[in-house]
Amino acid sequence: MAREAVYQQSDPAVPGDLPPGDPPVVASASAEGPDDQERKLRPRRLDEMVGQRDVIERLKIAIDAATGRGEPLGHILFDGPPGLGKTTFATVIPAEMGTTVQMANGAGLSAPKDLLPYLTNVSEKSVLFIDEIHRVPKAVEEYLYTAMEDFRIDIVLGEGVNARTLNFELQPFTLIGATTRAGMLSAPLRDRFQIREHLGWYSDDQLCELVIRNAKKLSVEIDQPAAGEIARRSRRTPRLANNRLHWVRDYAQIKAKGSVTIGVARDSLDMIGIDKLGLDKQDRNYLETLIRVFGGGPSGLEAIAHTMNVSSDTLEDEVEPFLLRSELIVRTRRGRMATSKAFEHMKMPPPTL
């Protein structure tokens, strides 16, 4: 097979063209960017971020070291549950480095040709962000290996004895991957990330600070107790805290002349069925079914799903994770069981032996 080299003719914008502190230039072809409201609330610098302080400190060291050497930042993999800031980190890091970022989604990269436009458009020290990277097919994943290690891709033209391979040299860049299922990544791809960070849950105090900061951005008048109430009902997740804040703002605008007090926050969240632990109507229906119909368990998931007339996949993927994390249910070999905390929260008496 004949082999020849192809070199990029046009020199893309270099990182120095962007003044430090400016937001990164984002290019996205297949991935849909965040909506205007979410983008408005996103921090632009690491110092503006709330929570994840240990992750931020490590990233600052890596960024300062790479900048001091004049090299691209090492490839980074963020993993953790949804809504904890993986995409936010992917937009803040380029801003810290004064460079550009391209955004893609793993589900949209079905073949190597879908990845080519992103790789051929990278500029020196720029960032390529792939969200849900665990959904990248094996063929595309293998295509990333040489791009990440050698900053080179091989393009095969033709078939059989007439086929030839073109070696395309890439500008040194940083790949940032985000995944909610790190275990689904193959070991060769996972090991090519020099920096791996797991994002953990936020505390109520951190979410309270986040709500107060974002309320200012939305020009919402809110007091500390109200922000704390929203934080406690947000399942320790920033994305949910922002969603709750948007609803409370709308409620206060119509019912309380725009001012958010703790009473307004409680009334607005009660109206949409969010209780003091952050459970919604479906969460409580699950617990009520498990306790009232099955005596607190043990009960199989299929039995609960059929009783509720809900898909078992919905219960397993959407309802049970938070109930398990909140210690309201436990999984056993015989099935699901409600804990004493669940009986107390639902104000239902435990079964008598």
CSV table of C-alpha atoms in Angstrom, one decimal:
chain,number,residue,atom,x,y,z
A,1,MET,CA,0.0,0.0,0.0
A,2,ALA,CA,1.5,3.4,-1.0
A,3,ARG,CA,1.9,5.9,1.8
A,4,GLU,CA,2.4,9.6,1.5
A,5,ALA,CA,2.3,12.6,3.9
A,6,VAL,CA,-0.2,15.4,3.8
A,7,TYR,CA,0.5,18.6,5.6
A,8,GLN,CA,-2.0,21.3,6.7
A,9,GLN,CA,-1.5,24.3,4.3
A,10,SER,CA,-3.4,27.0,6.1
A,11,ASP,CA,-2.2,28.0,9.6
A,12,PRO,CA,-5.2,28.2,11.9
A,13,ALA,CA,-5.6,30.9,14.5
A,14,VAL,CA,-3.0,30.5,17.3
A,15,PRO,CA,-3.9,30.7,20.9
A,16,GLY,CA,-2.1,34.0,21.3
A,17,ASP,CA,-4.7,35.7,19.1
A,18,LEU,CA,-7.2,35.5,22.0
A,19,PRO,CA,-6.7,38.0,24.8
A,20,PRO,CA,-6.4,36.2,28.2
A,21,GLY,CA,-9.7,36.1,30.0
A,22,ASP,CA,-11.9,36.2,26.9
A,23,PRO,CA,-14.4,33.3,26.6
A,24,PRO,CA,-13.3,30.6,24.2
A,25,VAL,CA,-14.5,30.5,20.6
A,26,VAL,CA,-16.7,27.4,20.4
A,27,ALA,CA,-17.2,25.5,17.2
A,28,SER,CA,-19.8,22.8,17.1
A,29,ALA,CA,-21.1,20.9,14.1
A,30,SER,CA,-23.0,17.8,15.3
A,31,ALA,CA,-23.4,18.6,18.9
A,32,GLU,CA,-26.1,20.9,20.1
A,33,GLY,CA,-24.7,23.7,22.3
A,34,PRO,CA,-26.3,24.6,25.7
A,35,ASP,CA,-29.3,26.9,25.5
A,36,ASP,CA,-29.1,30.6,26.2
A,37,GLN,CA,-30.2,30.4,29.8
A,38,GLU,CA,-27.7,27.6,30.8
A,39,ARG,CA,-24.9,29.4,28.9
A,40,LYS,CA,-25.7,32.6,30.8
A,41,LEU,CA,-25.2,30.8,34.1
A,42,ARG,CA,-22.0,29.0,33.2
A,43,PRO,CA,-18.9,30.4,34.9
A,44,ARG,CA,-16.1,31.6,32.5
A,45,ARG,CA,-13.1,31.1,34.7
A,46,LEU,CA,-12.0,28.4,37.3
A,47,ASP,CA,-12.1,31.0,40.1
A,48,GLU,CA,-15.8,31.6,39.4
A,49,MET,CA,-16.7,27.9,39.8
A,50,VAL,CA,-18.3,26.6,43.0
A,51,GLY,CA,-17.4,23.2,44.5
A,52,GLN,CA,-15.0,20.6,43.2
A,53,ARG,CA,-12.1,22.6,44.8
A,54,ASP,CA,-9.7,19.7,44.7
A,55,VAL,CA,-10.3,19.1,41.0
A,56,ILE,CA,-9.9,22.8,40.3
A,57,GLU,CA,-6.6,23.0,42.2
A,58,ARG,CA,-5.1,20.1,40.3
A,59,LEU,CA,-6.3,21.6,37.0
A,60,LYS,CA,-4.7,25.0,37.8
A,61,ILE,CA,-1.3,23.3,38.4
A,62,ALA,CA,-1.6,21.4,35.1
A,63,ILE,CA,-2.7,24.4,33.1
A,64,ASP,CA,0.0,26.7,34.6
A,65,ALA,CA,2.7,24.1,34.0
A,66,ALA,CA,1.7,23.5,30.3
A,67,THR,CA,1.4,27.2,29.7
A,68,GLY,CA,4.8,27.8,31.2
A,69,ARG,CA,6.4,25.2,28.9
A,70,GLY,CA,4.5,26.4,25.9
A,71,GLU,CA,3.0,23.0,25.4
A,72,PRO,CA,-0.6,21.8,25.0
A,73,LEU,CA,-2.4,20.6,28.1
A,74,GLY,CA,-2.5,16.9,28.5
A,75,HIS,CA,-5.7,15.0,27.5
A,76,ILE,CA,-8.3,15.1,30.2
A,77,LEU,CA,-11.1,12.7,31.0
A,78,PHE,CA,-14.0,13.8,33.3
A,79,ASP,CA,-16.4,11.2,34.7
A,80,GLY,CA,-19.3,11.3,37.1
A,81,PRO,CA,-23.0,11.5,37.3
A,82,PRO,CA,-24.9,14.0,35.0
A,83,GLY,CA,-25.3,17.6,36.0
A,84,LEU,CA,-22.1,18.0,38.0
A,85,GLY,CA,-20.1,20.3,35.7
A,86,LYS,CA,-18.2,18.2,33.1
A,87,THR,CA,-19.3,20.4,30.2
A,88,THR,CA,-18.6,23.5,32.3
A,89,PHE,CA,-15.0,22.4,32.9
A,90,ALA,CA,-14.6,21.8,29.2
A,91,THR,CA,-15.6,25.4,28.4
A,92,VAL,CA,-13.7,27.0,31.3
A,93,ILE,CA,-10.3,25.3,30.6
A,94,PRO,CA,-9.9,26.8,27.1
A,95,ALA,CA,-10.8,30.2,28.5
A,96,GLU,CA,-8.0,29.8,31.1
A,97,MET,CA,-5.6,28.9,28.4
A,98,GLY,CA,-6.8,31.6,26.0
A,99,THR,CA,-7.5,29.2,23.2
A,100,THR,CA,-10.5,27.8,21.2
A,101,VAL,CA,-12.7,24.8,21.7
A,102,GLN,CA,-14.7,22.5,19.4
A,103,MET,CA,-17.6,20.6,20.9
A,104,ALA,CA,-18.8,17.2,19.7
A,105,ASN,CA,-21.0,14.4,21.0
A,106,GLY,CA,-19.9,10.7,21.1
A,107,ALA,CA,-23.3,9.6,19.8
A,108,GLY,CA,-22.9,11.8,16.6
A,109,LEU,CA,-19.5,10.3,15.7
A,110,SER,CA,-20.7,7.1,14.0
A,111,ALA,CA,-17.8,6.7,11.6
A,112,PRO,CA,-14.2,8.0,11.3
A,113,LYS,CA,-15.3,10.4,8.6
A,114,ASP,CA,-17.5,12.2,11.2
A,115,LEU,CA,-14.4,12.9,13.3
A,116,LEU,CA,-12.2,14.2,10.5
A,117,PRO,CA,-13.6,17.7,10.3
A,118,TYR,CA,-12.9,18.2,14.0
A,119,LEU,CA,-9.3,16.8,13.9
A,120,THR,CA,-8.4,18.7,10.7
A,121,ASN,CA,-9.7,22.0,12.1
A,122,VAL,CA,-7.8,21.9,15.5
A,123,SER,CA,-5.4,24.7,16.0
A,124,GLU,CA,-2.2,24.5,18.1
A,125,LYS,CA,-3.0,24.1,21.8
A,126,SER,CA,-6.8,24.2,21.1
A,127,VAL,CA,-9.3,21.9,22.8
A,128,LEU,CA,-11.6,19.3,21.3
A,129,PHE,CA,-14.4,18.3,23.7
A,130,ILE,CA,-16.3,15.0,23.2
A,131,ASP,CA,-19.3,14.6,25.4
A,132,GLU,CA,-20.5,11.1,26.3
A,133,ILE,CA,-17.3,9.7,24.9
A,134,HIS,CA,-18.2,6.2,26.0
A,135,ARG,CA,-20.7,6.2,23.1
A,136,VAL,CA,-18.0,6.5,20.5
A,137,PRO,CA,-17.9,3.4,18.3
A,138,LYS,CA,-14.9,1.1,18.3
A,139,ALA,CA,-13.8,2.2,14.8
A,140,VAL,CA,-13.8,5.9,15.8
A,141,GLU,CA,-12.1,5.1,19.1
A,142,GLU,CA,-9.2,3.4,17.3
A,143,TYR,CA,-8.9,6.4,15.0
A,144,LEU,CA,-8.4,8.6,18.1
A,145,TYR,CA,-5.3,6.6,19.2
A,146,THR,CA,-2.8,8.1,16.8
A,147,ALA,CA,-4.4,11.5,17.0
A,148,MET,CA,-4.0,11.6,20.8
A,149,GLU,CA,-0.5,10.2,20.9
A,150,ASP,CA,1.2,11.3,17.8
A,151,PHE,CA,-1.0,14.1,16.6
A,152,ARG,CA,-1.4,12.3,13.3
A,153,ILE,CA,-4.2,10.6,11.4
A,154,ASP,CA,-4.0,8.0,8.6
A,155,ILE,CA,-6.5,8.4,5.8
A,156,VAL,CA,-7.0,5.4,3.5
A,157,LEU,CA,-7.8,6.2,-0.2
A,158,GLY,CA,-8.9,3.5,-2.6
A,159,GLU,CA,-9.2,-0.3,-2.2
A,160,GLY,CA,-7.1,-3.4,-2.7
A,161,VAL,CA,-3.7,-3.1,-4.4
A,162,ASN,CA,-4.5,0.5,-5.5
A,163,ALA,CA,-5.1,1.7,-1.9
A,164,ARG,CA,-2.8,4.2,-0.3
A,165,THR,CA,-2.5,5.8,3.1
A,166,LEU,CA,-2.2,9.5,3.6
A,167,ASN,CA,-0.4,10.7,6.8
A,168,PHE,CA,-2.1,13.9,7.9
A,169,GLU,CA,-0.2,15.8,10.5
A,170,LEU,CA,-2.3,17.5,13.2
A,171,GLN,CA,-1.6,20.5,15.3
A,172,PRO,CA,-0.9,19.6,19.0
A,173,PHE,CA,-4.2,19.8,20.8
A,174,THR,CA,-6.0,18.7,23.9
A,175,LEU,CA,-8.8,16.2,23.9
A,176,ILE,CA,-11.3,16.5,26.8
A,177,GLY,CA,-13.7,13.6,27.2
A,178,ALA,CA,-16.7,13.5,29.4
A,179,THR,CA,-18.6,10.4,30.4
A,180,THR,CA,-21.2,9.2,32.9
A,181,ARG,CA,-20.0,5.6,32.4
A,182,ALA,CA,-16.3,5.4,32.6
A,183,GLY,CA,-16.4,1.7,32.9
A,184,MET,CA,-17.7,1.5,29.3
A,185,LEU,CA,-14.4,3.0,27.9
A,186,SER,CA,-11.9,0.6,26.7
A,187,ALA,CA,-8.6,0.4,28.5
A,188,PRO,CA,-6.5,1.7,25.6
A,189,LEU,CA,-8.6,4.8,25.2
A,190,ARG,CA,-8.8,5.4,29.0
A,191,ASP,CA,-5.1,5.1,29.4
A,192,ARG,CA,-4.4,7.7,26.8
A,193,PHE,CA,-5.8,10.5,29.1
A,194,GLN,CA,-3.0,11.9,31.1
A,195,ILE,CA,-5.4,13.5,33.6
A,196,ARG,CA,-8.5,11.7,35.0
A,197,GLU,CA,-10.9,13.5,37.3
A,198,HIS,CA,-14.0,12.2,39.0
A,199,LEU,CA,-16.6,14.8,39.8
A,200,GLY,CA,-18.5,14.2,43.1
A,201,TRP,CA,-21.7,15.5,44.6
A,202,TYR,CA,-22.0,19.0,45.9
A,203,SER,CA,-22.8,19.9,49.5
A,204,ASP,CA,-25.9,21.9,50.4
A,205,ASP,CA,-23.7,24.9,51.3
A,206,GLN,CA,-22.0,24.8,47.9
A,207,LEU,CA,-25.3,24.6,46.1
A,208,CYS,CA,-26.6,27.5,48.3
A,209,GLU,CA,-23.6,29.6,47.2
A,210,LEU,CA,-24.3,28.6,43.6
A,211,VAL,CA,-28.0,29.5,43.8
A,212,ILE,CA,-27.1,33.0,45.2
A,213,ARG,CA,-24.5,33.6,42.5
A,214,ASN,CA,-26.8,32.6,39.7
A,215,ALA,CA,-29.7,34.5,41.1
A,216,LYS,CA,-27.6,37.6,40.8
A,217,LYS,CA,-27.0,36.8,37.1
A,218,LEU,CA,-30.7,36.4,36.6
A,219,SER,CA,-31.4,39.6,38.5
A,220,VAL,CA,-33.5,37.7,41.1
A,221,GLU,CA,-33.8,39.1,44.6
A,222,ILE,CA,-33.3,36.1,46.9
A,223,ASP,CA,-32.3,35.8,50.6
A,224,GLN,CA,-30.0,33.2,52.2
A,225,PRO,CA,-32.7,31.0,53.7
A,226,ALA,CA,-34.5,30.8,50.4
A,227,ALA,CA,-31.3,29.8,48.5
A,228,GLY,CA,-30.7,27.2,51.2
A,229,GLU,CA,-34.2,25.7,50.7
A,230,ILE,CA,-33.6,25.4,46.9
A,231,ALA,CA,-30.2,23.8,47.5
A,232,ARG,CA,-31.6,21.2,49.9
A,233,ARG,CA,-34.2,20.2,47.4
A,234,SER,CA,-31.8,19.9,44.5
A,235,ARG,CA,-30.3,16.4,45.1
A,236,ARG,CA,-26.8,17.9,45.5
A,237,THR,CA,-26.7,18.5,41.8
A,238,PRO,CA,-25.9,22.0,40.3
A,239,ARG,CA,-28.0,21.4,37.1
A,240,LEU,CA,-31.1,20.6,39.2
A,241,ALA,CA,-30.4,23.6,41.4
A,242,ASN,CA,-30.4,25.9,38.3
A,243,ASN,CA,-33.6,24.3,37.1
A,244,ARG,CA,-35.3,24.8,40.5
A,245,LEU,CA,-34.0,28.4,40.5
A,246,HIS,CA,-35.6,29.1,37.1
A,247,TRP,CA,-38.9,27.8,38.3
A,248,VAL,CA,-38.8,29.7,41.6
A,249,ARG,CA,-38.0,32.9,39.7
A,250,ASP,CA,-41.0,32.4,37.5
A,251,TYR,CA,-43.3,31.6,40.5
A,252,ALA,CA,-42.0,34.7,42.4
A,253,GLN,CA,-42.5,36.9,39.4
A,254,ILE,CA,-46.2,36.0,39.2
A,255,LYS,CA,-47.0,35.3,42.9
A,256,ALA,CA,-44.6,37.5,44.9
A,257,LYS,CA,-43.6,40.5,42.8
A,258,GLY,CA,-40.3,38.9,42.0
A,259,SER,CA,-38.9,38.6,45.5
A,260,VAL,CA,-37.9,35.1,46.7
A,261,THR,CA,-38.2,34.4,50.4
A,262,ILE,CA,-38.1,31.0,52.1
A,263,GLY,CA,-41.9,30.9,52.0
A,264,VAL,CA,-42.0,31.6,48.3
A,265,ALA,CA,-39.3,29.0,47.7
A,266,ARG,CA,-41.2,26.3,49.7
A,267,ASP,CA,-44.5,27.1,48.1
A,268,SER,CA,-43.1,27.1,44.5
A,269,LEU,CA,-41.3,23.8,45.0
A,270,ASP,CA,-44.2,22.2,46.7
A,271,MET,CA,-46.4,23.2,43.7
A,272,ILE,CA,-44.3,21.1,41.4
A,273,GLY,CA,-44.1,18.2,43.8
A,274,ILE,CA,-40.5,18.6,45.1
A,275,ASP,CA,-40.4,17.7,48.7
A,276,LYS,CA,-37.8,18.5,51.5
A,277,LEU,CA,-35.5,15.6,50.4
A,278,GLY,CA,-35.7,16.5,46.7
A,279,LEU,CA,-38.1,13.6,45.8
A,280,ASP,CA,-40.6,14.2,43.0
A,281,LYS,CA,-44.0,12.7,42.6
A,282,GLN,CA,-42.7,9.5,40.8
A,283,ASP,CA,-40.1,8.9,43.6
A,284,ARG,CA,-42.8,9.1,46.2
A,285,ASN,CA,-45.1,6.9,44.1
A,286,TYR,CA,-42.3,4.3,44.0
A,287,LEU,CA,-41.9,4.4,47.8
A,288,GLU,CA,-45.6,4.3,48.5
A,289,THR,CA,-46.1,1.3,46.2
A,290,LEU,CA,-43.2,-0.5,47.8
A,291,ILE,CA,-44.5,0.2,51.3
A,292,ARG,CA,-48.3,0.0,50.9
A,293,VAL,CA,-48.5,-2.8,48.3
A,294,PHE,CA,-45.5,-4.9,49.2
A,295,GLY,CA,-45.2,-4.2,52.9
A,296,GLY,CA,-41.8,-2.5,52.4
A,297,GLY,CA,-40.4,-5.4,50.5
A,298,PRO,CA,-38.5,-7.3,49.5
A,299,SER,CA,-40.0,-7.0,46.0
A,300,GLY,CA,-38.8,-7.5,42.5
A,301,LEU,CA,-38.4,-4.5,40.2
A,302,GLU,CA,-40.7,-5.9,37.6
A,303,ALA,CA,-43.5,-6.3,40.1
A,304,ILE,CA,-43.1,-2.7,41.3
A,305,ALA,CA,-43.0,-1.5,37.7
A,306,HIS,CA,-46.2,-3.4,36.7
A,307,THR,CA,-48.0,-2.2,39.8
A,308,MET,CA,-47.1,1.5,39.0
A,309,ASN,CA,-47.7,1.0,35.3
A,310,VAL,CA,-44.2,2.4,34.6
A,311,SER,CA,-41.4,0.9,32.6
A,312,SER,CA,-38.9,-1.0,34.7
A,313,ASP,CA,-36.0,0.8,32.8
A,314,THR,CA,-37.5,4.1,33.9
A,315,LEU,CA,-37.5,3.0,37.5
A,316,GLU,CA,-34.0,1.5,37.4
A,317,ASP,CA,-32.3,4.4,35.5
A,318,GLU,CA,-34.2,7.5,36.8
A,319,VAL,CA,-35.9,6.7,40.1
A,320,GLU,CA,-33.8,4.2,42.0
A,321,PRO,CA,-30.4,5.8,41.8
A,322,PHE,CA,-31.4,8.8,44.0
A,323,LEU,CA,-33.5,6.6,46.4
A,324,LEU,CA,-30.5,4.3,46.8
A,325,ARG,CA,-28.1,7.2,47.4
A,326,SER,CA,-30.5,8.7,49.9
A,327,GLU,CA,-30.7,5.4,51.8
A,328,LEU,CA,-34.4,5.2,51.3
A,329,ILE,CA,-34.3,1.8,49.6
A,330,VAL,CA,-31.7,-1.1,49.5
A,331,ARG,CA,-31.2,-3.8,46.9
A,332,THR,CA,-31.0,-7.3,48.1
A,333,ARG,CA,-30.9,-10.7,46.3
A,334,ARG,CA,-34.6,-11.1,47.1
A,335,GLY,CA,-35.5,-7.6,45.7
A,336,ARG,CA,-35.9,-4.0,46.7
A,337,MET,CA,-36.6,-3.1,50.4
A,338,ALA,CA,-37.6,0.2,52.0
A,339,THR,CA,-35.5,1.4,54.9
A,340,SER,CA,-36.8,2.9,58.2
A,341,LYS,CA,-35.9,6.3,56.8
A,342,ALA,CA,-38.3,5.7,53.9
A,343,PHE,CA,-41.2,4.8,56.3
A,344,GLU,CA,-40.4,7.9,58.4
A,345,HIS,CA,-40.3,10.2,55.3
A,346,MET,CA,-43.5,8.8,53.9
A,347,LYS,CA,-45.1,9.0,57.3
A,348,MET,CA,-46.3,5.4,57.0
A,349,PRO,CA,-46.0,2.8,59.9
A,350,PRO,CA,-43.5,-0.1,59.4
A,351,PRO,CA,-45.1,-3.5,59.0
A,352,THR,CA,-45.6,-5.5,62.2
A,353,LEU,CA,-43.8,-8.7,62.5
